[in-house]
Short mmCIF file of C-alpha atoms in Angstrom, two decimals:
data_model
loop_
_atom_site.label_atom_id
_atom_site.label_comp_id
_atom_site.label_asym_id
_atom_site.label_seq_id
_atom_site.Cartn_x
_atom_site.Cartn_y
_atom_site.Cartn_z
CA UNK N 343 100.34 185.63 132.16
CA UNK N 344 99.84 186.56 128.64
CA UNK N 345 102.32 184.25 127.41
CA UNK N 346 101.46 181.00 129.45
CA UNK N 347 97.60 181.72 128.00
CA UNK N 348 99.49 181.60 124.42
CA UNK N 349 101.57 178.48 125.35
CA UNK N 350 98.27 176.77 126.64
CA UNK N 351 96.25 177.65 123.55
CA UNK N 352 99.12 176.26 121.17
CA UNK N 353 99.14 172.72 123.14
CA UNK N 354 95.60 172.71 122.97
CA UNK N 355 95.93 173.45 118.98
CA UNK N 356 98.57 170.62 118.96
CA UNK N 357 96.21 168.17 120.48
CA UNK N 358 93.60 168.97 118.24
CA UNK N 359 96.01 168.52 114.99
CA UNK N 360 96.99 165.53 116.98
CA UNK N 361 93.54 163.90 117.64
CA UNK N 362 92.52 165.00 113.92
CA UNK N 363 95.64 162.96 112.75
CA UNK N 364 94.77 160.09 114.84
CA UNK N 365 90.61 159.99 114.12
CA UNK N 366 91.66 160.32 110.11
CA UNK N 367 93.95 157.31 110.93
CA UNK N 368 91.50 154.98 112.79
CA UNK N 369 88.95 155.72 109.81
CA UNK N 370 91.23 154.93 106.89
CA UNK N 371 92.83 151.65 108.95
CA UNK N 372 88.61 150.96 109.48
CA UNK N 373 88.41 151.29 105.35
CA UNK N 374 91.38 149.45 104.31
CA UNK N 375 89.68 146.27 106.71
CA UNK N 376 86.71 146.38 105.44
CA UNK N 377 88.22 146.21 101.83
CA UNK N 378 90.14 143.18 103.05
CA UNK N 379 86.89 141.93 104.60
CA UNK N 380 85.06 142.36 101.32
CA UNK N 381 87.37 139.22 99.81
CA UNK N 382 86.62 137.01 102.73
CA UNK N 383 83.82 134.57 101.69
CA UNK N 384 82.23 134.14 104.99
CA UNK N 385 79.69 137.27 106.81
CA UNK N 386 81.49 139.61 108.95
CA UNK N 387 80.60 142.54 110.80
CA UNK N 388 82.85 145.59 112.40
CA UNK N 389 81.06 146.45 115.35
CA UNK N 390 81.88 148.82 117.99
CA UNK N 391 82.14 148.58 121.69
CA UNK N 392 78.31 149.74 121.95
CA UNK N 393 77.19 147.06 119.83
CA UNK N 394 76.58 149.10 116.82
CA UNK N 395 77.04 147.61 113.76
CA UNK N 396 80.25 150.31 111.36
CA UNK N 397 80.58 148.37 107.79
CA UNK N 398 79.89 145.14 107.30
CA UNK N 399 81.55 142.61 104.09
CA UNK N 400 78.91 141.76 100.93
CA UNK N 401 78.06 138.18 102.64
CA UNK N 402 77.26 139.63 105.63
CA UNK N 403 75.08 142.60 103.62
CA UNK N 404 73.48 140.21 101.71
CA UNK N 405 72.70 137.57 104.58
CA UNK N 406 71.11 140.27 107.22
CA UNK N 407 69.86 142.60 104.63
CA UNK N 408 71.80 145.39 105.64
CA UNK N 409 71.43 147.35 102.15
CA UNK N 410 67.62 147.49 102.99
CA UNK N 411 68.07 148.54 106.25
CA UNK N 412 69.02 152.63 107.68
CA UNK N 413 72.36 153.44 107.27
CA UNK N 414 75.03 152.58 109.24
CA UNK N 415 76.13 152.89 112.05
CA UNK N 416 72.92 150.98 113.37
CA UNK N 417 72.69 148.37 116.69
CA UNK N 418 72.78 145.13 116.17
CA UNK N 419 69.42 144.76 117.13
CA UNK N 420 68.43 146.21 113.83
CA UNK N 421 69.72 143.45 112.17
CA UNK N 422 69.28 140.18 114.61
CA UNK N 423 65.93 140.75 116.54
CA UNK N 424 66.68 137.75 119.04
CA UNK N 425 66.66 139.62 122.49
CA UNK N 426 68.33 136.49 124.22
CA UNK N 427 71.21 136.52 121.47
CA UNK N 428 71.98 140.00 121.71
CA UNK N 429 72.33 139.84 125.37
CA UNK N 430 74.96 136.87 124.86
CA UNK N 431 76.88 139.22 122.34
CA UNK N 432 76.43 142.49 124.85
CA UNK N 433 78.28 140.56 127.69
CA UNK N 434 81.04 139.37 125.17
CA UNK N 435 81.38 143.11 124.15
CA UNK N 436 81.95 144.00 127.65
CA UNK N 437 83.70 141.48 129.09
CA UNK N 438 85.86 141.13 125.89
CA UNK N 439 86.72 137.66 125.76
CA UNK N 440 87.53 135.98 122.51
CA UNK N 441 86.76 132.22 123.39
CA UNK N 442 83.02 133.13 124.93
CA UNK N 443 80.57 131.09 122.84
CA UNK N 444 77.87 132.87 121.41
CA UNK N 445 74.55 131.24 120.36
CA UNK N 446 74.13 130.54 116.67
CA UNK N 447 72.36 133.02 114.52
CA UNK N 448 69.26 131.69 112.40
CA UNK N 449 69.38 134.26 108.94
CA UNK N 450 66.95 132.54 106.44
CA UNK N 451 67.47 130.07 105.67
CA UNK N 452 71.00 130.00 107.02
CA UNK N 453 72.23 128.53 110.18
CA UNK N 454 76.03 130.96 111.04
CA UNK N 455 78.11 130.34 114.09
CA UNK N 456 79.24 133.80 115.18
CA UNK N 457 82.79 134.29 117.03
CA UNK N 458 83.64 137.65 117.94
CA UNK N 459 87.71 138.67 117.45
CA UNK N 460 88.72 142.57 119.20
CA UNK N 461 90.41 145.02 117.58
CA UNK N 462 91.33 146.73 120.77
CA UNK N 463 89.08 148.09 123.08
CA UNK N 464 86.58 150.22 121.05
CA UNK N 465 86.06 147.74 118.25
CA UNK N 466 85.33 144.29 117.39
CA UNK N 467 84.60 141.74 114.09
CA UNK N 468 81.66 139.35 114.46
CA UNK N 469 82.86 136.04 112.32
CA UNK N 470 80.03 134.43 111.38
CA UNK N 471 80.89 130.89 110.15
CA UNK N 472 77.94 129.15 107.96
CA UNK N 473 77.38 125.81 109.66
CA UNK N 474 73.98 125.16 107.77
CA UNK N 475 75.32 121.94 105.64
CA UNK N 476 77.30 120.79 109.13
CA UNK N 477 73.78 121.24 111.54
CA UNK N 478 71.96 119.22 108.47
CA UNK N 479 74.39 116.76 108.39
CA UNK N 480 74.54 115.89 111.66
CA UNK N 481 70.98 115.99 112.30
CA UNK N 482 70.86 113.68 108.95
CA UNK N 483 73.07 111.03 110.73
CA UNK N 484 71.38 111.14 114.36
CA UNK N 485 68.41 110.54 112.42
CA UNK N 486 70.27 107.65 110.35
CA UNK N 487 71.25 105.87 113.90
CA UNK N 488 67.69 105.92 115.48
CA UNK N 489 65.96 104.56 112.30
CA UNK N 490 68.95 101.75 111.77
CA UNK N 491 68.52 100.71 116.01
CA UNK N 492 64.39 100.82 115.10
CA UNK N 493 65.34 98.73 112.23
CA UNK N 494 67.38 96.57 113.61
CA UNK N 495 65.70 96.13 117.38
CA UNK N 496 62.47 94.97 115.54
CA UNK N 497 63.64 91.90 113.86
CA UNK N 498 66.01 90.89 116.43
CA UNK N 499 62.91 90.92 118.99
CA UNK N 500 61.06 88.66 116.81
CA UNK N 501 64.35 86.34 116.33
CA UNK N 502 64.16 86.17 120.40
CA UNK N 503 60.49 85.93 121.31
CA UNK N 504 59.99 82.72 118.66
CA UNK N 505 63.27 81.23 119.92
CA UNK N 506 62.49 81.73 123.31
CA UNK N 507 58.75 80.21 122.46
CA UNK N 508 60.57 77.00 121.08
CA UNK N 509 61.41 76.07 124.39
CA UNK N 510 58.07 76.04 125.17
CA UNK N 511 56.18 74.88 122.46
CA UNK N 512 58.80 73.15 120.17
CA UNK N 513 56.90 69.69 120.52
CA UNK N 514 54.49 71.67 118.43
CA UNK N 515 54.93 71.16 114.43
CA UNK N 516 52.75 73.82 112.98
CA UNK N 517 54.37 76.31 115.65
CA UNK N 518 58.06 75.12 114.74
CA UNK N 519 57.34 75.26 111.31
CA UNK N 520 55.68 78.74 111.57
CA UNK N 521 58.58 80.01 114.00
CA UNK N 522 61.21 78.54 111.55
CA UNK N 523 59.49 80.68 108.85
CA UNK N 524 60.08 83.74 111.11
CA UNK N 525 62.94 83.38 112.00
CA UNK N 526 64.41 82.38 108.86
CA UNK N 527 62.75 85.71 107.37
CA UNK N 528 63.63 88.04 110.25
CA UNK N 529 67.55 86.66 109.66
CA UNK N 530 67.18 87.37 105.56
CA UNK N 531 65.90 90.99 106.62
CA UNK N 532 68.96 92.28 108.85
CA UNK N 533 71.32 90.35 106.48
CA UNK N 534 70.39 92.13 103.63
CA UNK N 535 70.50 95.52 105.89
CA UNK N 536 73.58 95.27 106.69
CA UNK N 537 74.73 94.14 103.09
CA UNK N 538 73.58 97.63 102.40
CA UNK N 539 75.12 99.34 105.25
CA UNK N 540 78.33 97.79 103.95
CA UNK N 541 77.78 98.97 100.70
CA UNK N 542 77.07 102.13 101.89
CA UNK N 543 80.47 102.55 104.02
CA UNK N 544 82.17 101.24 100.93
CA UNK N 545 80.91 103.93 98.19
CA UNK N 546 81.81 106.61 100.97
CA UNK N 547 85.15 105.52 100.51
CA UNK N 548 84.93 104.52 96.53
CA UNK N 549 86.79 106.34 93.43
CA UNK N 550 85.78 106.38 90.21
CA UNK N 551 88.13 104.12 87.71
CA UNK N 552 87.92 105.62 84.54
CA UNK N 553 88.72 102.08 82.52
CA UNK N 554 86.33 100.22 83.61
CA UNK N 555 82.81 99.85 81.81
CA UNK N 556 80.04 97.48 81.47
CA UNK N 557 78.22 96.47 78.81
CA UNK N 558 74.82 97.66 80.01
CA UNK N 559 72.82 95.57 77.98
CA UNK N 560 74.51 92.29 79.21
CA UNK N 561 74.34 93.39 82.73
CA UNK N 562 70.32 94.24 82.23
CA UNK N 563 69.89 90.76 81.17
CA UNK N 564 72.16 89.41 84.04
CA UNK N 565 70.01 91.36 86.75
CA UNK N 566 66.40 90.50 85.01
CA UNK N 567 67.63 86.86 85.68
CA UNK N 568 68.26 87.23 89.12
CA UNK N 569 64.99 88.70 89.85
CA UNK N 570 62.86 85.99 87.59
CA UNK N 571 61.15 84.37 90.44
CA UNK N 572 60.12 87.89 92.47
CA UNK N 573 58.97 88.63 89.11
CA UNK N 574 57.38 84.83 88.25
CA UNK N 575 55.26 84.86 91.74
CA UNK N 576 53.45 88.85 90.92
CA UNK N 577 53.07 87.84 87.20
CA UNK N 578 55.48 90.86 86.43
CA UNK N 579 56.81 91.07 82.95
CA UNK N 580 59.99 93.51 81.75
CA UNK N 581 60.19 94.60 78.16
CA UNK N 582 63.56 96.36 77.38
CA UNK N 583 64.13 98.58 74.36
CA UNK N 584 67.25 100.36 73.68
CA UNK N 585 69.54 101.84 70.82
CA UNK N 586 71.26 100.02 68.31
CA UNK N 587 74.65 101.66 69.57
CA UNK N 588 74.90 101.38 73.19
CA UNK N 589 78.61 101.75 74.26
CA UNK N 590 79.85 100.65 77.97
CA UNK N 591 79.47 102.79 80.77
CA UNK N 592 82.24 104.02 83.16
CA UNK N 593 81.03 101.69 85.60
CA UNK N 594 82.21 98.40 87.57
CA UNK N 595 79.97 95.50 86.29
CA UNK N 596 79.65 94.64 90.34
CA UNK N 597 78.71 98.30 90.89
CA UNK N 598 76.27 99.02 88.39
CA UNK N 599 74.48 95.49 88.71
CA UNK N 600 73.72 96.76 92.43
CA UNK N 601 72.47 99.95 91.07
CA UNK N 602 70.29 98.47 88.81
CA UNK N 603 69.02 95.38 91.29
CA UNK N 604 68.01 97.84 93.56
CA UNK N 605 66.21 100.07 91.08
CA UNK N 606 63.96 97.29 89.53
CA UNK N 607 63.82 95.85 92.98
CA UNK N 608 61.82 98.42 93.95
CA UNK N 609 60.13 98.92 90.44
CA UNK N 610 58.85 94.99 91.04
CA UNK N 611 58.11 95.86 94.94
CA UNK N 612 54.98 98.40 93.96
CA UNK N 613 53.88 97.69 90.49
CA UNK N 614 50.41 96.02 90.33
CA UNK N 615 50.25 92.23 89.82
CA UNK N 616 50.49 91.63 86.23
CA UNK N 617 51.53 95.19 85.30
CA UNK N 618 54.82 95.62 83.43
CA UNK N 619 57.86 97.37 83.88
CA UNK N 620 59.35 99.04 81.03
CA UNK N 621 63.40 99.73 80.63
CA UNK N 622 64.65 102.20 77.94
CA UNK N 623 68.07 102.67 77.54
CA UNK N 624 69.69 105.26 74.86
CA UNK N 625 72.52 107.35 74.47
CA UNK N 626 72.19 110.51 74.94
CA UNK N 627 75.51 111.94 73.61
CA UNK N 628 78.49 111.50 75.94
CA UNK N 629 75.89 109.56 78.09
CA UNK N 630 73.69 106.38 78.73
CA UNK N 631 70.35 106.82 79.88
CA UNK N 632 68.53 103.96 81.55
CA UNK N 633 64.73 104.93 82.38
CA UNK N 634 63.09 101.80 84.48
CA UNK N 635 59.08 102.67 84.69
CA UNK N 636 57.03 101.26 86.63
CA UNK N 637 52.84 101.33 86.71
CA UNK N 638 52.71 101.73 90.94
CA UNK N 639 51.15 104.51 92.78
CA UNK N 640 54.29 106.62 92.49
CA UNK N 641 55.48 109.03 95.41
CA UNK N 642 54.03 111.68 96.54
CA UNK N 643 55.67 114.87 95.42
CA UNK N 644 56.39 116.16 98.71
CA UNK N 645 58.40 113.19 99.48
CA UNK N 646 60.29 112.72 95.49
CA UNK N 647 63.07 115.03 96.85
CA UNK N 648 63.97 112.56 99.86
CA UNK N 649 63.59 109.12 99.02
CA UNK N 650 66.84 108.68 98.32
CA UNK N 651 68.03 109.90 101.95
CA UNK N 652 69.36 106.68 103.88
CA UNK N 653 66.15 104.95 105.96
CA UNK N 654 63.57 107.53 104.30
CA UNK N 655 60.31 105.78 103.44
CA UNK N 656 57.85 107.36 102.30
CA UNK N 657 54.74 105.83 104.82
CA UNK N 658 56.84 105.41 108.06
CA UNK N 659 53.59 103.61 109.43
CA UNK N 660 54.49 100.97 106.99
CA UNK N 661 58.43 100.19 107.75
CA UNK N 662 57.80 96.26 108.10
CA UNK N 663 55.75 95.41 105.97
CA UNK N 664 56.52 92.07 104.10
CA UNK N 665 58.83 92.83 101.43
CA UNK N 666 59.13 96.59 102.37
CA UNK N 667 62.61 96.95 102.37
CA UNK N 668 64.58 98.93 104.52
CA UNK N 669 64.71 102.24 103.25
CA UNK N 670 68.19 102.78 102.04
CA UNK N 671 67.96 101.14 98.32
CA UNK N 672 67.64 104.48 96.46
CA UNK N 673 69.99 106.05 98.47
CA UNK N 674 72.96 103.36 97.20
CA UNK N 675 72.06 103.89 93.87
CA UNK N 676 72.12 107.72 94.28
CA UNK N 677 75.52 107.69 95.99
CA UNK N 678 77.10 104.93 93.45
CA UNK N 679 76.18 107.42 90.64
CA UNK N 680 77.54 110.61 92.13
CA UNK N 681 80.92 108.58 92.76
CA UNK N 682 80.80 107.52 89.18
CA UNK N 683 80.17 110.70 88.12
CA UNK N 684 76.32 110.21 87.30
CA UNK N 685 72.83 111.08 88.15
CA UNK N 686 69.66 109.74 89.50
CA UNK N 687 66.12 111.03 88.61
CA UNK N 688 62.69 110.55 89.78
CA UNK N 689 59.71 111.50 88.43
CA UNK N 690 55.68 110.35 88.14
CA UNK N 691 54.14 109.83 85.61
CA UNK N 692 50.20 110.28 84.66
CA UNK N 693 47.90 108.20 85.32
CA UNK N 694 50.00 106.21 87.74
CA UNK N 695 53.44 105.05 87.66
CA UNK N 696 57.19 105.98 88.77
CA UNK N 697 59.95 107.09 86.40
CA UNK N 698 63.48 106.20 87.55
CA UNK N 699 66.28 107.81 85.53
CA UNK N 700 69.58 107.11 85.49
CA UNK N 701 71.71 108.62 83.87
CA UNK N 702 75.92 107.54 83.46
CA UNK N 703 79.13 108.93 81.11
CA UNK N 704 80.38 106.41 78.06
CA UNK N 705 83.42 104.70 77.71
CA UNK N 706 85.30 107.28 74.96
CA UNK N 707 85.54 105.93 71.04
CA UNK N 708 88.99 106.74 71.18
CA UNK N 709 89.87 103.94 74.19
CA UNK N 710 91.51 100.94 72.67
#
């Protein structure tokens, strides 16, 4: 009897050494993950099979505050206080399916798609993808389709009702001559929209050429022409100064006249009737800098950082208004920049007046 009770004891003893063995193993394969996990750029989390949050990578630390929270292990409740959430992530625990969708996770100012991926049956990561920029995107372009159908259901309405009224009161002269006028308008309007929308879809797709510039001067001079009547009718005037030295920007001449069309465009849309609109152009080492100022009422600052998003206007109460435009001239000369590797800036300017600043890299000395 004695000797089975000693037999018993040393399997018992084994099991334990065993066990040890095997816990010491499952925590240094847990530490050697969550080094690899510390070189992975997006948040994870090793959680266990009660939910419990073990170690989780610096993203993940830094994105649900874990280093300010108790120490770990801690619920994941601690960490994401949405009660609906956690009960979608409980069920994927237990029912330990890889593909179940869980909701997205809102952490500041961060929107993260979480996945979970099992590491057996006691433990589990939480992948947490950062889909902020994607949800802003696409938000951005569901808003960019309703305000293009509002802009372009408005004027194509008025194209119908007058030529529907011309078959009714077409004997009429004043009314054909008024309906002509409409019509005529309403057809310049979604032409020049979807000149824009073209132009649009083509920078999207556009690469900078490094060997072509324009003389920025010659191309001022060229645009100031094109706008002399606009100008002629509000009793505008444009004085230009610039530096003795100007050299060509890396710019098409086709390109940068649209940038600089649309930016006095808009200059000549709200400054006061026989205000001025000044242009200063100077080099600014590698760089031109074109400044077009204006003496309008400016933007307000809460709206400076989105005027140049496609269809934003600042007073949506005033989309179609004559000579309003259609909200996406800033935004071409933003995105023509960028592709040419330059900048747009806005800023107002005391008492009253917007500052439009563009800014664009020289052709080198060097380039014969």
């Amino acid at each position: 009897m004695r000797s089975e009770l000693d037999e018993y004891k040393a399997e018992v003893a084994a099991l334990k050494e065993t066990s040890g063995g095997l816990h010491a193993s499952l925590i240094d394969r847990g530490r050697r993950l969550d080094v690899l996990l510390a070189s992975v750029s997006e948040a994870v989390l090793r959680v266990d099979s009660l939910g419990r949050v073990l170690s989780a990578n610096h993203r993940a630390t830094e994105l649900f505050r874990i280093d300010r929270g108790p120490e770990l292990p801690q619920s994941m409740l601690v960490f994401i206080r949405d009660p609906d959430w956690y009960r979608a992530f409980s069920k994927a625990l237990k029912e330990q399916q890889n593909e179940m969708p869980l909701p997205d996770i809102e952490a500041g100012n961060r929107v993260l798609a979480p996945r979970l991926a099992f590491l057996g049956r006691d433990q589990a990561l939480l992948l947490c993808m950062d889909v902020t920029e994607r949800n802003r995107q696409e938000k951005q372009q569901r808003q960019f389709l309703s305000n293009l159908k509002h802009d372009l259901k408005t004027p194509l309405t008025s194209l119908l009702g007058y030529a529907r009224s011309l078959e009714s009161f077409g004997h009429d002269a004043e009314f054909r001559m008024e309906a002509s006028k409409v019509i005529a308008d309403e057809a310049k309007y979604v032409n020049q929209l979807l000149d824009s929308l073209l132009t649009l879809d083509q920078i999207e797709f556009a690469h900078r050429h490094d060997m072509i510039a324009s003389d920025p001067i010659a191309v001022f001079h060229r645009v100031k022409d094109l706008l002399a009547p606009r100008l002629l009718a509000r009793q505008l005037s444009v004085e230009l100064s610039a530096d003795e030295a100007m050299r060509p920007v890396l710019i098409a001449e086709h390109d940068f006249e649209r940038v600089l069309i649309n930016v006095m465009e808009n200059a000549q849309r709200y400054s006061p009737e026989g205000s001025v609109i000044r242009i200063e152009m100077s080099m600014l080492g590698e760089n031109v800098v074109i400044s077009v100022v204006d003496q309008g009422p400016g933007i307000p600052e809460k709206d400076i950082h989105r005027v140049t998003e496609r269809f934003y206007r600042v007073d949506q109460a005033r989309r179609r208004l004559k000579d309003g435009g259609h909200g996406l001239g800033l935004a071409i000369v933003k995105e023509m920049l960028e592709v040419h590797d330059g900048k747009l800036e806005l800023a107002n300017i005391a008492p009253q007046g917007l500052s439009v600043k563009i800014t664009l890299p020289t052709e080198p000395d060097n380039v014969e």
